[in-house]
Amino acid sequence: MNNILEVRDIHTYIGQFYILQGVSVAVPAQSITVLLGRNGAGKTTTLKSIMGLTAPRRGEILFEGQNLVGKRPYDIARLGIGFVPEHRAIFKALTVRENLEIAERSSGDLKKRIDFIFDLFPDLKRLYTLPGGQLSGGQQQMLAIARALVPENRLLLIDEPSEGLAPVIIESLMHAIRTLAKQTTVLLVEQNFIVARHLADRYTIIEEGRSVHAGEMASLTQDPALIHRYLGAA
Ligand SMILES: Nc1ncnc2c1ncn2[C@@H]1O[C@H](COP(=O)(O)OP(=O)(O)O)[C@@H](O)[C@H]1O
Ligand SMILES: [Mg+2]
């Protein structure tokens, strides 16, 4: 199978806490895969484990066949993986432009990418010289994603992009993520099941630190019992 990323049975500790107790996720190239699960299930920790921010003690994470476990976050990013963390950690005192320029440091070339970024998020063009702190929540999320697009990443990890945003903003974000996924692969955490259902091709459900179910999104939407059991929705 043509998986750009394969997380294989990872076990991750945070301090002395045994948080991930066997998570596996397969992410086919050029697709959108979503991690689902209740609050505290281990979705964010899974993304951080991939990035090496909370390194797994056991298991393998293969990116284009190469094992990431044991590599440092910076080196993992350099391989072509972008991470958009929860709560959009942009620099509020820096302008939109400066936020994007900082993202250049690792390996990107903003000049080469800026047209693509403006096509995807036209708002950012208008706001280019404003401080990040003056942007709305939705615009800050767009900037957070745009930062991960400055290097030509082949895989993007995006943690809860729709959190706290108005429906109309979520709609335009979903459109952007779908456009993005034509060029790159996306692994997403999304608590809003309606958003997840419309965006994702595949899903993996995480419960209490373990991956318990995975498959095509189209079949999950036809299985209300499964959705109810693991997600408490629908
Ligand atoms: N820094 C930390 N110290 C201790 N426990 C943590 C820490 N970060 C996360 N956890 C715990 O790990 C579990 C998984 O958290 P997380 O991956 O953030 O869940 P999710 O993203 O699915 O809501 C939760 O029980 C959470 O309380
Ligand atoms: Mg989380």
Short mmCIF file of N, CA and C in Angstrom, two decimals, residues 164-225:
data_model
loop_
_atom_site.label_atom_id
_atom_site.label_comp_id
_atom_site.label_asym_id
_atom_site.label_seq_id
_atom_site.Cartn_x
_atom_site.Cartn_y
_atom_site.Cartn_z
N GLY A 164 -13.41 26.51 17.93
CA GLY A 164 -13.80 27.86 18.33
C GLY A 164 -14.10 28.82 17.19
N LEU A 165 -14.24 28.32 15.96
CA LEU A 165 -14.48 29.22 14.84
C LEU A 165 -15.95 29.19 14.40
N ALA A 166 -16.38 30.31 13.83
CA ALA A 166 -17.76 30.41 13.32
C ALA A 166 -17.93 29.53 12.09
N PRO A 167 -19.17 29.02 11.89
CA PRO A 167 -19.44 28.10 10.78
C PRO A 167 -18.96 28.62 9.41
N VAL A 168 -19.15 29.89 9.14
CA VAL A 168 -18.77 30.39 7.81
C VAL A 168 -17.25 30.37 7.62
N ILE A 169 -16.52 30.60 8.70
CA ILE A 169 -15.06 30.53 8.65
C ILE A 169 -14.62 29.08 8.49
N ILE A 170 -15.28 28.18 9.23
CA ILE A 170 -14.96 26.75 9.12
C ILE A 170 -15.14 26.28 7.68
N GLU A 171 -16.22 26.76 7.07
CA GLU A 171 -16.50 26.39 5.68
C GLU A 171 -15.33 26.76 4.76
N SER A 172 -14.81 27.97 4.92
CA SER A 172 -13.74 28.39 4.01
C SER A 172 -12.42 27.69 4.36
N LEU A 173 -12.24 27.38 5.63
CA LEU A 173 -11.06 26.60 6.02
C LEU A 173 -11.08 25.20 5.42
N MET A 174 -12.26 24.58 5.47
CA MET A 174 -12.41 23.24 4.91
C MET A 174 -12.08 23.24 3.42
N HIS A 175 -12.56 24.28 2.77
CA HIS A 175 -12.30 24.41 1.34
C HIS A 175 -10.78 24.49 1.08
N ALA A 176 -10.11 25.29 1.91
CA ALA A 176 -8.66 25.45 1.76
C ALA A 176 -7.94 24.12 2.02
N ILE A 177 -8.35 23.41 3.05
CA ILE A 177 -7.68 22.15 3.39
C ILE A 177 -7.89 21.13 2.27
N ARG A 178 -9.09 21.14 1.70
CA ARG A 178 -9.35 20.22 0.58
C ARG A 178 -8.47 20.57 -0.63
N THR A 179 -8.31 21.85 -0.89
CA THR A 179 -7.45 22.28 -2.00
C THR A 179 -6.00 21.86 -1.75
N LEU A 180 -5.59 22.08 -0.50
CA LEU A 180 -4.24 21.70 -0.09
C LEU A 180 -3.94 20.24 -0.32
N ALA A 181 -4.93 19.41 0.00
CA ALA A 181 -4.73 17.97 -0.04
C ALA A 181 -4.55 17.45 -1.47
N LYS A 182 -4.76 18.31 -2.45
CA LYS A 182 -4.48 17.90 -3.83
C LYS A 182 -2.98 17.88 -4.08
N GLN A 183 -2.24 18.63 -3.28
CA GLN A 183 -0.79 18.74 -3.45
C GLN A 183 -0.01 17.98 -2.40
N THR A 184 -0.60 17.88 -1.22
CA THR A 184 0.14 17.31 -0.11
C THR A 184 -0.81 16.40 0.67
N THR A 185 -0.27 15.66 1.60
CA THR A 185 -1.09 14.75 2.39
C THR A 185 -1.40 15.41 3.72
N VAL A 186 -2.60 15.17 4.23
CA VAL A 186 -3.01 15.82 5.47
C VAL A 186 -3.44 14.77 6.50
N LEU A 187 -2.89 14.92 7.71
CA LEU A 187 -3.37 14.16 8.86
C LEU A 187 -3.89 15.17 9.86
N LEU A 188 -5.18 15.01 10.18
CA LEU A 188 -5.93 16.05 10.87
C LEU A 188 -6.49 15.49 12.17
N VAL A 189 -6.54 16.33 13.21
CA VAL A 189 -7.37 16.01 14.37
C VAL A 189 -8.59 16.90 14.27
N GLU A 190 -9.76 16.33 14.41
CA GLU A 190 -10.96 17.16 14.29
C GLU A 190 -12.06 16.62 15.21
N GLN A 191 -12.47 17.43 16.17
CA GLN A 191 -13.52 17.03 17.10
C GLN A 191 -14.91 17.20 16.51
N ASN A 192 -15.03 18.13 15.56
CA ASN A 192 -16.32 18.41 14.94
C ASN A 192 -16.58 17.33 13.88
N PHE A 193 -17.49 16.41 14.20
CA PHE A 193 -17.66 15.26 13.32
C PHE A 193 -18.19 15.66 11.94
N ILE A 194 -19.00 16.70 11.90
CA ILE A 194 -19.53 17.14 10.60
C ILE A 194 -18.38 17.60 9.70
N VAL A 195 -17.45 18.34 10.29
CA VAL A 195 -16.27 18.79 9.53
C VAL A 195 -15.44 17.58 9.10
N ALA A 196 -15.20 16.67 10.04
CA ALA A 196 -14.39 15.48 9.75
C ALA A 196 -15.00 14.67 8.61
N ARG A 197 -16.31 14.51 8.67
CA ARG A 197 -17.02 13.69 7.69
C ARG A 197 -16.89 14.29 6.28
N HIS A 198 -16.95 15.62 6.21
CA HIS A 198 -16.88 16.26 4.90
C HIS A 198 -15.47 16.32 4.35
N LEU A 199 -14.49 16.31 5.26
CA LEU A 199 -13.12 16.50 4.81
C LEU A 199 -12.38 15.21 4.51
N ALA A 200 -12.56 14.24 5.39
CA ALA A 200 -11.60 13.14 5.42
C ALA A 200 -11.96 12.00 4.48
N ASP A 201 -10.94 11.37 3.94
CA ASP A 201 -11.10 10.14 3.18
C ASP A 201 -11.08 8.92 4.10
N ARG A 202 -10.21 9.02 5.11
CA ARG A 202 -10.07 7.90 6.04
C ARG A 202 -10.07 8.41 7.48
N TYR A 203 -10.32 7.51 8.42
CA TYR A 203 -10.32 7.89 9.83
C TYR A 203 -9.60 6.84 10.65
N THR A 204 -9.08 7.26 11.78
CA THR A 204 -8.63 6.35 12.82
C THR A 204 -9.22 6.85 14.13
N ILE A 205 -9.86 5.97 14.88
CA ILE A 205 -10.42 6.36 16.17
C ILE A 205 -9.44 5.96 17.27
N ILE A 206 -9.20 6.91 18.17
CA ILE A 206 -8.32 6.66 19.31
C ILE A 206 -9.16 6.72 20.57
N GLU A 207 -8.96 5.72 21.41
CA GLU A 207 -9.67 5.69 22.68
C GLU A 207 -8.70 5.29 23.78
N GLU A 208 -8.64 6.12 24.82
CA GLU A 208 -7.76 5.85 25.96
C GLU A 208 -6.37 5.40 25.53
N GLY A 209 -5.79 6.15 24.60
CA GLY A 209 -4.41 5.91 24.22
C GLY A 209 -4.18 4.76 23.26
N ARG A 210 -5.27 4.20 22.74
CA ARG A 210 -5.10 3.10 21.78
C ARG A 210 -5.92 3.38 20.52
N SER A 211 -5.39 3.01 19.39
CA SER A 211 -6.21 3.09 18.17
C SER A 211 -7.11 1.86 18.16
N VAL A 212 -8.40 2.10 18.01
CA VAL A 212 -9.36 1.00 18.15
C VAL A 212 -10.12 0.72 16.86
N HIS A 213 -10.07 1.62 15.91
CA HIS A 213 -10.84 1.42 14.69
C HIS A 213 -10.28 2.31 13.60
N ALA A 214 -10.30 1.82 12.37
CA ALA A 214 -9.84 2.64 11.25
C ALA A 214 -10.54 2.18 9.98
N GLY A 215 -10.66 3.08 9.04
CA GLY A 215 -11.26 2.69 7.77
C GLY A 215 -11.58 3.88 6.90
N GLU A 216 -12.44 3.63 5.91
CA GLU A 216 -12.88 4.69 5.01
C GLU A 216 -13.95 5.53 5.70
N MET A 217 -13.86 6.84 5.55
CA MET A 217 -14.86 7.72 6.17
C MET A 217 -16.26 7.40 5.66
N ALA A 218 -16.37 7.05 4.37
CA ALA A 218 -17.68 6.76 3.79
C ALA A 218 -18.38 5.62 4.51
N SER A 219 -17.62 4.64 5.02
CA SER A 219 -18.29 3.54 5.71
C SER A 219 -18.60 3.91 7.17
N LEU A 220 -17.76 4.77 7.76
CA LEU A 220 -18.05 5.20 9.14
C LEU A 220 -19.37 5.97 9.21
N THR A 221 -19.60 6.82 8.22
CA THR A 221 -20.82 7.65 8.27
C THR A 221 -22.08 6.78 8.17
N GLN A 222 -21.93 5.55 7.70
CA GLN A 222 -23.09 4.65 7.61
C GLN A 222 -23.19 3.73 8.82
N ASP A 223 -22.42 4.04 9.85
CA ASP A 223 -22.39 3.17 11.02
C ASP A 223 -22.62 3.97 12.30
N PRO A 224 -23.88 4.43 12.50
CA PRO A 224 -24.17 5.28 13.65
C PRO A 224 -23.81 4.62 14.98
N ALA A 225 -23.93 3.30 15.06
CA ALA A 225 -23.64 2.61 16.32
C ALA A 225 -22.17 2.80 16.70
#
